[in-house]
Every structure is written in structure tokens, then in C-alpha cells.
Short mmCIF file of C-alpha atoms in Angstrom, two decimals:
data_model
loop_
_atom_site.label_atom_id
_atom_site.label_comp_id
_atom_site.label_asym_id
_atom_site.label_seq_id
_atom_site.Cartn_x
_atom_site.Cartn_y
_atom_site.Cartn_z
CA MET A 146 5.92 10.98 -14.38
CA GLN A 147 8.01 8.83 -11.45
CA LEU A 148 6.69 6.47 -9.47
CA VAL A 149 8.30 4.89 -6.56
CA VAL A 150 8.90 1.38 -7.27
CA ALA A 151 10.73 0.10 -4.06
CA ARG A 152 13.05 1.30 -0.34
CA ILE A 153 16.44 -0.35 0.22
CA GLY A 154 16.27 -2.15 3.18
CA ARG A 155 19.32 -4.31 5.25
CA ALA A 156 22.11 -6.08 3.44
CA HIS A 157 22.38 -9.65 2.79
CA GLY A 158 25.20 -11.47 2.90
CA ILE A 159 28.21 -10.26 2.12
CA LYS A 160 28.20 -9.55 -2.29
CA GLY A 161 26.26 -6.55 -2.00
CA GLU A 162 23.34 -7.54 -2.04
CA VAL A 163 20.06 -5.38 -0.28
CA THR A 164 16.75 -6.86 0.48
CA VAL A 165 14.05 -4.63 -0.98
CA GLU A 166 10.03 -3.11 0.39
CA VAL A 167 8.47 -3.64 -3.09
CA ARG A 168 6.20 -0.64 -3.66
CA THR A 169 5.07 -2.08 -7.35
CA ASP A 170 2.73 -4.66 -8.32
CA GLU A 171 5.39 -4.69 -11.57
CA PRO A 172 8.51 -5.93 -9.68
CA GLU A 173 9.16 -8.45 -13.03
CA LEU A 174 9.17 -5.19 -14.98
CA ARG A 175 10.60 -2.29 -12.84
CA LEU A 176 13.16 -3.76 -10.94
CA ALA A 177 14.61 -6.46 -13.85
CA PRO A 178 18.40 -6.29 -14.05
CA GLY A 179 19.47 -3.33 -15.91
CA ALA A 180 16.93 -1.42 -14.90
CA VAL A 181 18.18 2.10 -14.10
CA LEU A 182 16.61 3.72 -10.99
CA ALA A 183 16.50 7.65 -9.96
CA THR A 184 17.05 7.44 -5.72
CA ASP A 185 15.75 9.63 -2.90
CA PRO A 186 17.99 11.17 -1.60
CA ALA A 187 18.68 12.13 -5.63
CA ALA A 188 22.69 12.24 -4.44
CA LYS A 189 22.70 8.15 -4.26
CA GLY A 190 21.80 7.24 -7.59
CA PRO A 191 21.03 7.00 -9.95
CA LEU A 192 21.17 3.03 -9.19
CA THR A 193 21.41 0.03 -11.99
CA ILE A 194 20.27 -3.10 -10.92
CA GLU A 195 22.48 -6.06 -11.65
CA THR A 196 21.42 -8.70 -10.46
CA GLY A 197 17.78 -9.75 -8.72
CA ARG A 198 16.68 -13.05 -6.76
CA VAL A 199 13.42 -14.10 -4.49
CA HIS A 200 14.69 -15.54 -1.42
CA SER A 201 12.95 -16.55 1.25
CA GLY A 202 9.98 -14.93 -0.51
CA ARG A 203 11.97 -11.27 0.10
CA LEU A 204 13.12 -9.73 -3.34
CA LEU A 205 17.65 -9.39 -2.86
CA LEU A 206 18.95 -6.80 -5.56
CA ARG A 207 22.66 -6.04 -6.30
CA PHE A 208 23.41 -2.85 -8.05
CA GLU A 209 25.89 -2.35 -10.55
CA GLY A 210 29.77 -1.23 -8.48
CA VAL A 211 28.26 -2.35 -5.39
CA THR A 212 30.66 -5.88 -4.09
CA ASP A 213 30.23 -6.15 -0.91
CA ARG A 214 27.71 -5.60 2.54
CA THR A 215 29.56 -2.20 3.56
CA GLY A 216 28.45 -0.93 -0.04
CA ALA A 217 25.29 -2.51 0.78
CA GLU A 218 25.07 -0.83 4.14
CA ALA A 219 25.30 2.15 2.99
CA LEU A 220 22.31 1.92 0.02
CA ARG A 221 19.30 1.58 3.58
CA ASN A 222 16.21 2.84 3.63
CA ILE A 223 17.14 4.81 -0.14
CA LEU A 224 14.01 4.73 -1.87
CA LEU A 225 14.26 3.57 -5.82
CA ILE A 226 11.62 5.66 -8.43
CA ALA A 227 11.41 4.53 -12.06
CA ASP A 228 10.16 6.86 -14.93
CA VAL A 229 6.56 5.72 -15.78
CA ASP A 230 4.87 6.96 -18.96
CA PRO A 231 1.55 8.91 -17.05
CA GLU A 232 -0.19 7.09 -19.99
CA GLU A 233 0.74 3.51 -19.65
CA LEU A 234 -1.73 0.91 -18.44
CA PRO A 235 -1.13 -2.07 -16.59
CA GLU A 236 -1.81 -5.07 -18.47
CA GLU A 237 -4.66 -6.63 -16.30
CA GLU A 238 -7.52 -4.79 -16.65
CA ASP A 239 -8.41 -4.99 -13.26
CA GLU A 240 -5.20 -3.64 -12.08
CA TYR A 241 -3.85 0.29 -11.57
CA TYR A 242 -0.63 1.52 -10.92
CA ASP A 243 -0.38 3.55 -7.66
CA HIS A 244 -0.88 7.23 -8.92
CA GLN A 245 -3.98 6.26 -10.65
CA LEU A 246 -5.46 5.42 -7.31
CA MET A 247 -4.14 8.59 -5.48
CA ASP A 248 -6.44 11.48 -4.57
CA LEU A 249 -9.41 9.01 -5.66
CA ASP A 250 -12.74 10.45 -3.53
CA VAL A 251 -13.75 7.40 -1.49
CA VAL A 252 -17.38 6.87 -1.48
CA THR A 253 -19.61 3.89 -0.33
CA GLN A 254 -21.94 2.74 -2.13
CA ASP A 255 -24.97 4.69 -0.92
CA GLY A 256 -23.20 7.47 -1.75
CA VAL A 257 -21.57 8.30 2.16
CA GLU A 258 -18.24 10.25 1.70
CA VAL A 259 -15.62 8.61 3.66
CA GLY A 260 -12.73 10.11 2.26
CA ARG A 261 -9.70 10.85 -0.04
CA ILE A 262 -6.67 7.98 -0.96
CA THR A 263 -3.72 9.99 0.26
CA GLU A 264 -1.20 6.32 0.21
CA ILE A 265 -1.67 3.05 -0.71
CA SER A 266 0.61 0.53 1.24
CA HIS A 267 1.66 -2.72 -0.15
CA LEU A 268 1.65 -5.65 2.45
CA PRO A 269 2.35 -9.10 1.48
CA SER A 270 -1.13 -10.57 2.14
CA GLN A 271 -2.75 -7.28 0.41
CA ASP A 272 -2.82 -3.63 -0.62
CA LEU A 273 -4.10 -1.19 1.81
CA PHE A 274 -5.84 2.50 0.71
CA ILE A 275 -4.93 4.53 3.81
CA VAL A 276 -8.16 7.25 3.45
CA GLU A 277 -7.69 10.67 5.09
CA ARG A 278 -11.32 11.53 6.52
CA PRO A 279 -12.63 14.76 6.36
CA ASP A 280 -11.93 15.44 10.22
CA GLY A 281 -8.07 14.50 9.54
CA SER A 282 -8.52 10.85 11.35
CA GLU A 283 -7.42 7.98 8.68
CA VAL A 284 -8.77 4.65 7.99
CA MET A 285 -7.10 2.03 6.36
CA ILE A 286 -8.87 -0.27 3.41
CA PRO A 287 -8.43 -3.41 1.79
CA PHE A 288 -7.86 -3.08 -1.80
CA VAL A 289 -10.15 -5.94 -2.17
CA GLU A 290 -12.81 -7.29 -4.67
CA ALA A 291 -15.91 -7.95 -1.75
CA ILE A 292 -14.94 -4.44 -0.20
CA VAL A 293 -13.91 -2.32 -3.17
CA THR A 294 -16.68 -2.52 -5.20
CA GLU A 295 -15.59 0.13 -8.03
CA ILE A 296 -13.06 2.06 -9.26
CA ASP A 297 -13.65 4.90 -11.29
CA LEU A 298 -11.10 6.97 -13.08
CA GLU A 299 -13.37 9.13 -15.12
CA GLU A 300 -15.24 9.83 -11.65
CA GLN A 301 -12.02 9.73 -9.65
CA ARG A 302 -13.85 7.67 -6.94
CA ALA A 303 -13.38 4.55 -5.71
CA VAL A 304 -16.41 2.84 -4.23
CA ILE A 305 -16.90 0.82 -1.11
CA ASP A 306 -19.18 -1.77 0.33
CA PRO A 307 -17.42 -1.94 4.13
CA PRO A 308 -18.19 -4.98 6.49
CA PRO A 309 -19.48 -3.61 9.80
CA GLY A 310 -17.15 -1.86 11.94
CA LEU A 311 -14.71 -1.22 9.22
CA ILE A 312 -15.19 2.95 8.62
CA ASP A 313 -17.74 2.99 11.63
CA ASP A 314 -16.52 4.80 14.98
CA ARG A 315 -18.02 2.23 16.84
CA ALA A 316 -18.89 -1.11 16.32
CA GLU A 317 -22.62 -1.21 14.66
CA ILE A 318 -23.31 -5.40 17.03
CA ALA A 319 -22.35 -5.31 20.62
CA SER A 320 -21.44 -8.47 22.11
CA ALA A 321 -24.65 -10.72 23.98
CA ARG A 322 -21.68 -10.55 27.37
CA ASP A 323 -22.06 -6.61 27.30
CA GLU A 324 -26.07 -6.70 26.62
CA LYS A 325 -26.39 -8.84 29.73
CA SER A 326 -23.81 -7.09 32.16
CA ASP A 327 -25.91 -3.83 31.11
CA GLU A 328 -29.27 -5.81 31.83
CA GLU A 329 -27.97 -6.49 35.29
CA SER A 330 -26.89 -3.46 36.13
CA GLY A 331 -29.43 -1.89 34.72
CA GLU A 332 -27.74 0.53 32.99
CA LYS A 333 -27.79 1.49 29.14
CA SER A 334 -24.69 0.73 26.75
CA ASP A 335 -22.87 3.93 25.56
CA GLY A 336 -22.08 1.75 22.82
CA GLU A 337 -18.24 1.55 23.02
CA THR A 338 -16.80 -2.30 23.16
CA GLY A 339 -13.86 -2.90 24.87
CA GLY A 340 -10.39 -4.24 23.51
CA GLY A 341 -8.52 -7.60 23.28
CA SER A 342 -11.30 -9.55 25.73
#
């Protein structure tokens, strides 16, 4: 099975290094020197990693045959793809590969359907599930233990305990200021809240 493990960013310096947006939980394994990766578009690869290092919190890679900034710039926005055995599991018990989580049904603890995982976004602070709702809209759910309480691969579902407002269309608690202004005007609140104040 082929998995996207990174996207090449801008050139760094003049010796052919590039920044990469990591899309794997195991960069030390998937993006190690000597790794041969397929590419999208396919005509740009395969690429073999010559060196890798972390600089200011970003992973920098240099590929065999790319020795200058011009060559590095030509690789920008290319996706790096690793061949992974579909039966292979992460080393840690509570870790999952993206392909294991894709298309899982997302339900709340009381069984309410939220949607289906269509993408996993790896951010520096945490991972996010991009979940497509039955109406076609999307909701982002942080993949943290406090919210995602269970991953059941056999049942193909992720169980969540969302805080108020995460998946609801309306906030559950109106601010005290809104309530006071409603009382003064004698009108009922329609439940919508203003933004940014």
C-alpha cells in the first residue's frame, strides 16, 4: 500500500536542501537517509533521501542528485509516497496509521452519527480528523484522548466525547451579555452568537 508521508516545501539554502511538511507519525522511519520514495507527480521520482536534519523545528531533506537551490526549488509541492505493508502496525499501542483511520464512522458516546473521516491533518500541536457530515459539510475534530475516547478498527468507528460547540451548529450556552440585552429589549434570543467579541 502507498501512503503519502510528506510534501516538499521551499528550498533551504543553496546546497539542495528542502523543507518538508511531514504527514507521518514516524518521520524517523519513513524519511530516513537511504529511503527511496515514490512521488506525485510520478515523473519527478523516485527520490532517494541523502540527508535529513531538523532546523528551527522543521525537517530539512536533501535528495541524491539535487545539489543546488534551483534543483531544490523544482521539487516544491511534490508529494512523497512510501510503500507500507497494510498489515504493519505502529509500535505504540495507541497509535494508528492514517490509512487505518480513513473512512471510519465517527459517532458520539451516546451513538449519534457525526460523519466519516475523510482526511487527517497533521499539525505541529496535534492531529485533526476532517469529518464529512451527512449533509456534506465538514467538521474538524482534534485527535486527542479527551475528545476521541475510542478507536474501534473492527467496528470501523471512532467514538468521540465532544465539548459543547465542537460539532453543534449552535453554541449551547449564550453569553450573559446576550441574555441581558435580550431581556432589556424584550425579545427572545434566536440562539445565534456574534463572532470575535
